[in-house]
CSV table of C-alpha atoms in Angstrom, one decimal:
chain,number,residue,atom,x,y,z
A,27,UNK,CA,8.3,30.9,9.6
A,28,UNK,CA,9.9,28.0,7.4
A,29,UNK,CA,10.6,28.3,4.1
A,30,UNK,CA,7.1,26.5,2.4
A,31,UNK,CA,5.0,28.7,4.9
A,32,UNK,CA,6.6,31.5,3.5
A,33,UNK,CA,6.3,30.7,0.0
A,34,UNK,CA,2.9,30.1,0.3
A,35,UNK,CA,2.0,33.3,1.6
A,36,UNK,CA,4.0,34.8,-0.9
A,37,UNK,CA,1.7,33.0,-3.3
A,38,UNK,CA,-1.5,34.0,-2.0
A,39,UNK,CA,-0.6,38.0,-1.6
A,40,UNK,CA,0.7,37.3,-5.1
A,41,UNK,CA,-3.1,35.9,-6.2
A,42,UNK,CA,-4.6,38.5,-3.9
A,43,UNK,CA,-3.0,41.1,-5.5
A,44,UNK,CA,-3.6,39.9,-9.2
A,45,UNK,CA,-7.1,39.4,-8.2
A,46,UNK,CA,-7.6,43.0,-7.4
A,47,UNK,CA,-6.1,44.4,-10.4
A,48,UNK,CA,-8.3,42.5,-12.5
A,49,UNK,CA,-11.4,43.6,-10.3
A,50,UNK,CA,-10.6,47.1,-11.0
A,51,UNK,CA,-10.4,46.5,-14.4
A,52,UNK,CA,-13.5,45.4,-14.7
A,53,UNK,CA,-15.0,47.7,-12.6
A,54,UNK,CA,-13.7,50.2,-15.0
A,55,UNK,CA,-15.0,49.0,-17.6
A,56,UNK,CA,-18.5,48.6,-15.9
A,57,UNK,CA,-18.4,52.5,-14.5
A,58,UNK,CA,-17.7,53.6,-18.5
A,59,UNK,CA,-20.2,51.9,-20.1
A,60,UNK,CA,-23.1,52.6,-17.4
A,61,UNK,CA,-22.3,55.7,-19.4
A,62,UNK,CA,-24.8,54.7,-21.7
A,63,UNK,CA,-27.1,53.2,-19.7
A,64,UNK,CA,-27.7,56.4,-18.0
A,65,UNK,CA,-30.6,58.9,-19.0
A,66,UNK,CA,-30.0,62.0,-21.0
A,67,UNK,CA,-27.2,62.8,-23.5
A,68,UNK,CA,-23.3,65.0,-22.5
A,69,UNK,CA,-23.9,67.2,-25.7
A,70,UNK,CA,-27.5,68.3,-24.6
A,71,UNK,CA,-26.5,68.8,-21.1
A,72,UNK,CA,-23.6,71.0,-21.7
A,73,UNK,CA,-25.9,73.2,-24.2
A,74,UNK,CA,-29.2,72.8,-22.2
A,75,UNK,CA,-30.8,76.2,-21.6
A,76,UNK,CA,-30.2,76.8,-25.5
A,77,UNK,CA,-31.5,75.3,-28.9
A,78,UNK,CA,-28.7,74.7,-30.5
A,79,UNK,CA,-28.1,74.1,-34.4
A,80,UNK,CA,-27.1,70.3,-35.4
A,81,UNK,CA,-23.6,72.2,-36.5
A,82,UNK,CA,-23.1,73.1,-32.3
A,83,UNK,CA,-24.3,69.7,-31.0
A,84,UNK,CA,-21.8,67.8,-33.7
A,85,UNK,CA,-18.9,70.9,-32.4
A,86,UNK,CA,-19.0,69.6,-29.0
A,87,UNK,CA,-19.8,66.0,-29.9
A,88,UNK,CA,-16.5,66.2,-32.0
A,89,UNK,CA,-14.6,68.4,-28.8
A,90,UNK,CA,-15.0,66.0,-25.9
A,91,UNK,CA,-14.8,62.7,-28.5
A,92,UNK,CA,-18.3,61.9,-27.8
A,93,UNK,CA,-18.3,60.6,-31.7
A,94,UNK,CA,-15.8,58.7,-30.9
A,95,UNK,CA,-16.2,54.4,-31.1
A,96,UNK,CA,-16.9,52.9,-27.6
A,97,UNK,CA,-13.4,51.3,-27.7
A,98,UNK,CA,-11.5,54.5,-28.5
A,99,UNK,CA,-13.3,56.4,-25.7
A,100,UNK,CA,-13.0,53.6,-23.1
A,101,UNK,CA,-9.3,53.0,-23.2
A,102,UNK,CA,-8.4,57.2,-23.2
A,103,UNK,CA,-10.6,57.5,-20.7
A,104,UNK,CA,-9.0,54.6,-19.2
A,105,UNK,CA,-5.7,56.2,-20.0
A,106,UNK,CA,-6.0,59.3,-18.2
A,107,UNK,CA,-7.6,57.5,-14.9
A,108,UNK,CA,-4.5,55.6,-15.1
A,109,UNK,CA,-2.1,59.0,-15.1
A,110,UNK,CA,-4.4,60.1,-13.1
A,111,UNK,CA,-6.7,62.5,-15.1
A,112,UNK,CA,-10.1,61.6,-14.9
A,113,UNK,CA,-11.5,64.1,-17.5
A,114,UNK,CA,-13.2,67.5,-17.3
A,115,UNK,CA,-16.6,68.4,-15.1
A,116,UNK,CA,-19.5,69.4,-17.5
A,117,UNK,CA,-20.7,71.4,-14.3
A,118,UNK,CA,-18.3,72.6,-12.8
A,119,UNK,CA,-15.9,73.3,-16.0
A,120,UNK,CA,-12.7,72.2,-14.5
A,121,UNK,CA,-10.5,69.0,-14.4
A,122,UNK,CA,-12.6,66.2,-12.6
A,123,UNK,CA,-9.5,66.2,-10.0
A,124,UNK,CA,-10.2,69.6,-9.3
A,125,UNK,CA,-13.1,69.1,-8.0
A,126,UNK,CA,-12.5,65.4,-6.2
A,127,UNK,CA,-9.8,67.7,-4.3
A,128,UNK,CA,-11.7,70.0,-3.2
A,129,UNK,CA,-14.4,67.7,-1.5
A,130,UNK,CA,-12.2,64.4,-0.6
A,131,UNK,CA,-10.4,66.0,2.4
A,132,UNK,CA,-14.1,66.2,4.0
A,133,UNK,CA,-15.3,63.1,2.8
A,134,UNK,CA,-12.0,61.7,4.4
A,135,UNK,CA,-12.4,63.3,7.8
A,136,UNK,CA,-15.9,62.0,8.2
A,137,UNK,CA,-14.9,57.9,7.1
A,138,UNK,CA,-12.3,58.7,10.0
A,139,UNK,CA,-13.8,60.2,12.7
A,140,UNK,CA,-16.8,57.1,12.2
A,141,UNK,CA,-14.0,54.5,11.3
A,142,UNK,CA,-12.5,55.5,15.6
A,143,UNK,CA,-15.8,55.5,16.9
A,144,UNK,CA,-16.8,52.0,15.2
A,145,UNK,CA,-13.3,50.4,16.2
A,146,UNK,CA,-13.1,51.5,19.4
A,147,UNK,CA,-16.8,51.8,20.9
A,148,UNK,CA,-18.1,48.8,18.8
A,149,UNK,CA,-15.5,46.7,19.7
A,150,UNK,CA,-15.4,47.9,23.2
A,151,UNK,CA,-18.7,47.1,24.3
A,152,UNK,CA,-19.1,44.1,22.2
A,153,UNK,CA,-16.4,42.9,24.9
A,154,UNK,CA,-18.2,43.7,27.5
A,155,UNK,CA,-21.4,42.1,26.0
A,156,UNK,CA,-19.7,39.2,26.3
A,157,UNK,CA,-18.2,39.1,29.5
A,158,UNK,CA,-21.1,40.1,31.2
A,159,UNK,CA,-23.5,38.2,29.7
A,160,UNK,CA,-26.7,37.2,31.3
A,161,UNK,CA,-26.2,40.4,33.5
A,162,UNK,CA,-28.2,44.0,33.9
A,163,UNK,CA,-25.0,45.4,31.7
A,164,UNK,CA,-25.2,42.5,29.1
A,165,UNK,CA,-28.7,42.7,28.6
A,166,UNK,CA,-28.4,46.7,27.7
A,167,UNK,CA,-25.9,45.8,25.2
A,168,UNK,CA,-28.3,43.5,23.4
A,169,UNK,CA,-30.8,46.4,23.6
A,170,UNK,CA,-28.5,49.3,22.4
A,171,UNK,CA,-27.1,46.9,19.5
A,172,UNK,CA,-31.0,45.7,18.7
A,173,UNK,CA,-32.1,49.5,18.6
A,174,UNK,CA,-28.9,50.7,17.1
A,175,UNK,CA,-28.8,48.5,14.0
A,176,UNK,CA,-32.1,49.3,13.4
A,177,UNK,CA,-31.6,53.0,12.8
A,178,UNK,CA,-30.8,54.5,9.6
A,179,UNK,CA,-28.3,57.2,9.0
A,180,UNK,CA,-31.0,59.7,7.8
A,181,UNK,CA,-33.3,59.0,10.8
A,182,UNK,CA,-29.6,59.3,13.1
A,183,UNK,CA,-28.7,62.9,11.6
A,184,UNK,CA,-32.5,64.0,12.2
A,185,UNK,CA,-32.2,63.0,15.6
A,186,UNK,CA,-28.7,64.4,16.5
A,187,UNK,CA,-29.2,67.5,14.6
A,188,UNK,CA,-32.3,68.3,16.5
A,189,UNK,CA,-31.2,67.2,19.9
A,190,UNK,CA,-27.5,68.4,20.1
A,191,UNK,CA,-27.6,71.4,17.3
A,192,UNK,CA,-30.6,72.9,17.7
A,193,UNK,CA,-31.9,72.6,21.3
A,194,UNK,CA,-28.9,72.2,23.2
A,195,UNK,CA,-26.2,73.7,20.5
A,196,UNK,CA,-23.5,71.8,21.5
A,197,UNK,CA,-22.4,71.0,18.1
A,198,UNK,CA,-23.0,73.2,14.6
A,199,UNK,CA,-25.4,71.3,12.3
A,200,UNK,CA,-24.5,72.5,8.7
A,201,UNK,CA,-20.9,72.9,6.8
A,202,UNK,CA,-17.5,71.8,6.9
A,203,UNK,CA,-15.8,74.0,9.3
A,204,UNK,CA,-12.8,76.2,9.0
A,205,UNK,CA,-9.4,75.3,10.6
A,206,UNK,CA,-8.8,71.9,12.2
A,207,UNK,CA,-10.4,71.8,15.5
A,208,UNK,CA,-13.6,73.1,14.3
A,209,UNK,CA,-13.9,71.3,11.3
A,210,UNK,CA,-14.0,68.2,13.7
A,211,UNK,CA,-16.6,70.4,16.0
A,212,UNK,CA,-18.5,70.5,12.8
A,213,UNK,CA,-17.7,66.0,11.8
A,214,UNK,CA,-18.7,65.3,15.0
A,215,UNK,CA,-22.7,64.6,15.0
A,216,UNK,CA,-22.4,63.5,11.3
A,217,UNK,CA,-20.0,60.9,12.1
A,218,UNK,CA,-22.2,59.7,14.9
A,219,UNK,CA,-24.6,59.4,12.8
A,220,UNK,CA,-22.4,57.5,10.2
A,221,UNK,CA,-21.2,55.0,12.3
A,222,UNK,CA,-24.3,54.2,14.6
A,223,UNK,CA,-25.3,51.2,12.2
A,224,UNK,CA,-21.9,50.1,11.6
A,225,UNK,CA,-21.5,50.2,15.4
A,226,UNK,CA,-24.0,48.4,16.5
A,227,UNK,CA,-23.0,45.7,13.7
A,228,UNK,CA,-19.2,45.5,15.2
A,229,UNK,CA,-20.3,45.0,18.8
A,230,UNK,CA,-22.7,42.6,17.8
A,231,UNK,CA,-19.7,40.5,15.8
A,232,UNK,CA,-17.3,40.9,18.4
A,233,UNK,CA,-19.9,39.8,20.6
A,234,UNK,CA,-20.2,36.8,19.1
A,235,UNK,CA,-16.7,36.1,18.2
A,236,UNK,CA,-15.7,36.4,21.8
A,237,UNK,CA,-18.5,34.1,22.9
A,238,UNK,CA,-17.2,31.3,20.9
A,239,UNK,CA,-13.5,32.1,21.9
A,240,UNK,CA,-14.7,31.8,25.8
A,241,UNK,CA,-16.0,28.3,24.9
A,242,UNK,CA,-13.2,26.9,23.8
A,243,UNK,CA,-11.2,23.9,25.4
A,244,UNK,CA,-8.1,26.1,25.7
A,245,UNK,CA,-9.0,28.8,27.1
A,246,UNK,CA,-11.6,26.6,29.9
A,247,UNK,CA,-8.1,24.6,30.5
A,248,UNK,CA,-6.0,28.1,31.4
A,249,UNK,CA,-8.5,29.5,33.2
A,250,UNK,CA,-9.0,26.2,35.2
A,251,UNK,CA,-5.3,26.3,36.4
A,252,UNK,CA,-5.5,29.5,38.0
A,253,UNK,CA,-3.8,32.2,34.9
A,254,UNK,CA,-5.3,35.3,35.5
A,255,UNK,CA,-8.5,35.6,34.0
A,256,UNK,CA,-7.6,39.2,32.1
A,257,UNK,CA,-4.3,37.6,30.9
A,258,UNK,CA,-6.2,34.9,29.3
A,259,UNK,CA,-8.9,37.0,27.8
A,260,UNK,CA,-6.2,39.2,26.1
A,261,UNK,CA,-4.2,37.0,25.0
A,262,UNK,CA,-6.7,33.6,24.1
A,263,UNK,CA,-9.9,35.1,23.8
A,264,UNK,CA,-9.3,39.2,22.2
A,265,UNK,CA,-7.0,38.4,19.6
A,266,UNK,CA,-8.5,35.5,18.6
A,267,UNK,CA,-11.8,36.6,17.8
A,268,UNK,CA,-10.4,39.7,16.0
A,269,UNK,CA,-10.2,37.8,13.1
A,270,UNK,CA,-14.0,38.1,12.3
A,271,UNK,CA,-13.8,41.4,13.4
A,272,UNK,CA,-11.4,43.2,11.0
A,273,UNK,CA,-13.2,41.1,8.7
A,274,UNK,CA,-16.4,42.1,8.8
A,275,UNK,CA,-15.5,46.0,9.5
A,276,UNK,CA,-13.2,46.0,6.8
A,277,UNK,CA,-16.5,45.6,4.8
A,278,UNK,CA,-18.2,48.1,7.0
A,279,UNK,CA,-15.7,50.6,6.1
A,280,UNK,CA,-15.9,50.7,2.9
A,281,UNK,CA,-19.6,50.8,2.8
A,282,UNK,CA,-19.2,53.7,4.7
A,283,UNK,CA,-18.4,55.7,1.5
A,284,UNK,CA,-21.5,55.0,0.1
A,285,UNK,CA,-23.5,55.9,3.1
A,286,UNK,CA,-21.8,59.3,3.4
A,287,UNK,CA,-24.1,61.0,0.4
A,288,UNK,CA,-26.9,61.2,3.1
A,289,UNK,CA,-25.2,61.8,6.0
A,290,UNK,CA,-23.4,64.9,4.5
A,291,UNK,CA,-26.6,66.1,2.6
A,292,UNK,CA,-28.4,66.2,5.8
A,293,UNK,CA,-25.5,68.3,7.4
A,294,UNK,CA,-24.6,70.6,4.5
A,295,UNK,CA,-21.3,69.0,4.2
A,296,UNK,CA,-19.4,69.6,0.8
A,297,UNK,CA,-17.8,66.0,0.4
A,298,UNK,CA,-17.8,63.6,-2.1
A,299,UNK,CA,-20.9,61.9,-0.9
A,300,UNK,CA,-22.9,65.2,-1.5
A,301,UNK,CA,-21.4,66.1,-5.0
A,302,UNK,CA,-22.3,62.5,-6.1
A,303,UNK,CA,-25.9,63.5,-5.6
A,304,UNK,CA,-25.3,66.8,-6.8
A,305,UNK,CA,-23.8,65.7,-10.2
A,306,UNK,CA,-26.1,62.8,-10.8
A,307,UNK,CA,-28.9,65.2,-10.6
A,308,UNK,CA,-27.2,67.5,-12.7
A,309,UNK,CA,-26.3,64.8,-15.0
A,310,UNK,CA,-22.0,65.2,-14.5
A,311,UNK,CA,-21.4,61.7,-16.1
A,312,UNK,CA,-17.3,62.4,-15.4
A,313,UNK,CA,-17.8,63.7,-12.0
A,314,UNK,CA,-20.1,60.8,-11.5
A,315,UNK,CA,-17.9,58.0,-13.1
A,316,UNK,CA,-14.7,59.0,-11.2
A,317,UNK,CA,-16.9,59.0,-7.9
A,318,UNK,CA,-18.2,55.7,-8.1
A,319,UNK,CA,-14.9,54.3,-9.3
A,320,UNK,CA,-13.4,55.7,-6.3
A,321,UNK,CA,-15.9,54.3,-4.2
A,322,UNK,CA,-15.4,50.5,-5.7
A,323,UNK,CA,-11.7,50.9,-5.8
A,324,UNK,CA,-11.6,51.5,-2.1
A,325,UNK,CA,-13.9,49.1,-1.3
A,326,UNK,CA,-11.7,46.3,-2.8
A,327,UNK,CA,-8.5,47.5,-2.2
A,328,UNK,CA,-9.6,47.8,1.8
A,329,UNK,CA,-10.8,44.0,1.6
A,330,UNK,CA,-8.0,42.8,0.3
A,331,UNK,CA,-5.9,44.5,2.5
A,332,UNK,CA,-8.1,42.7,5.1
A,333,UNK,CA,-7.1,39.3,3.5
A,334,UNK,CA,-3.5,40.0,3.5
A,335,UNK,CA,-3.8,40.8,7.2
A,336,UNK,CA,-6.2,38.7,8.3
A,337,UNK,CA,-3.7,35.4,8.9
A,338,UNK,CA,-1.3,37.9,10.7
A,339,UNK,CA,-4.0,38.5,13.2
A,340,UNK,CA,-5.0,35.1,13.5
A,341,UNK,CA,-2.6,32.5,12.9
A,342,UNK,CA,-5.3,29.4,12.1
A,343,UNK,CA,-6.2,31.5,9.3
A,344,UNK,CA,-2.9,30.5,7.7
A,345,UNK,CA,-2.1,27.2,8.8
A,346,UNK,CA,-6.1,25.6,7.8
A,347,UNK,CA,-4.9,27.4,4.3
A,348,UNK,CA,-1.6,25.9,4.3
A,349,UNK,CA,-3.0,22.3,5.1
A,350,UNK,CA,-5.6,22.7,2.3
């Protein structure tokens, strides 16, 4: 890579990088103030089963800065996520950390488990889509991808549970698991039914993306004098139309954290997904801000990471930016 090539992608991880730090500034700013947009008051929540006296409700007001201007609370609050102290669980009654920790490691296993099975059987048979289109094998992939990203998670983990946990019990249907090789026993049907959507989306993509790689001039001219066909299709075709495909399932990924508050209600889990629906119901405004900041924070540092690596995949990406 020359020097100017160099500099200029300097530049744009440079940009890239700025970009996201002022994204997640505002997003912080956003997650704080739907504080206020949200139903209910903090004080009367954390006395609620009691009457208190004005004196108690102005106590606790004054004790968790609730009185305090909307400036004042948004940068400590903004302060402690940044050392990273996210404040203190109304329901629970310890540090907001406490309880993310607790729950992420599940959350985690889950996004990972459906991340494998979207990367490798998405892509997978969106390859073979493509090479055998207009066959009996082709045609089934159009089906299962049609059927597939028509099916909602909920509708997934009903199915799954009752087919694979309770009739045939191949698989447990409710909790996290203890120890490592049954707690991915226990991930397994949830993160099917995670990444069935996602799946079906991917294959579909890479589908696509490989169609339009097959009809291009290079590729017809290699194949025309006599490389091997696999050779060509790994090297032209596959890495070529990754691009669109770490694209779009970089996108898919991180959506998958939103998605996870069904999938682990409807298995019991105890991840993050199920104590964002436990604490918005409960009215846990910390529990709730640091979830969703979590959430958008991974979301944009994950496609910007998909940015960076994008031109490294596909090498067109770069140069058309370079000439522009």
């Amino acid at each position: 890579m020359t020097p100017a090539p160099a500099l200029r992608a300097a530049r744009s991880a440079v940009r890239r990088l700025l970009g996201m730090a002022v994204t997640l500034l505002v997003t912080s700013f956003l997650v704080f103030s739907s504080l206020y947009l949200a139903p209910g008051d903090p004080a009367a929540f954390l006395v609620r089963g009691r009457s208190p006296s004005p004196q108690e409700l102005a106590t606790i007001r004054q004790q968790y800065g609730l009185d305090d201007p909307f400036p004042v609370r948004y940068w400590h609050w903004l302060d402690g996520v940044l050392h990273g102290d996210f404040g203190r669980s109304y329901l629970f009654h310890q540090s907001v950390g406490q309880v993310l920790g607790a729950r992420l490691p599940a959350t985690l296993l889950l996004v990972g488990v459906a991340t494998l099975l979207i990367a490798v059987v998405g892509v997978a048979t969106g390859v073979v889509g493509a090479l055998r289109r207009g066959t009996r094998t082709g045609s089934a992939v159009l089906l299962l991808v049609t059927v597939g990203a028509a099916v909602p998670s909920f509708v997934a983990a009903i199915v799954l549970r009752s087919a694979f946990g309770v009739r045939l019990g191949w698989f447990p249907t409710i909790g996290n698991g203890t120890g490592v090789l049954d707690r991915l026993h226990h991930v397994v049907l949830p993160a099917i039914a995670l990444s069935v959507t996602f799946m079906a989306l991917v294959t579909r993509v890479t589908r696509s993306a490989m169609l339009d790689e097959l009809r291009r001039e290079h590729v017809e001219v290699a194949l025309s004098r006599g490389l091997p066909r696999r050779a060509v299709i790994r090297r032209h075709v596959l890495r070529n139309a990754l691009g669109p495909v770490v694209t779009v399932g970089g996108l898919l990924v991180s959506g998958m954290l939103v998605s996870t508050a069904i999938v682990e209600t409807a298995f019991g889990m105890s991840g993050i997904g199920s104590l964002l629906v436990q604490c918005v119901n409960e009215l846990d405004f910390q529990v709730v801000q640091a979830i969703v900041l979590l959430v958008v924070a991974a979301f944009v540092v994950v496609n910007t990471l998909v940015d960076l690596v994008h031109p490294l995949i596909d090498p067109r990406v770069g140069a058309a930016g370079g000439a522009r």
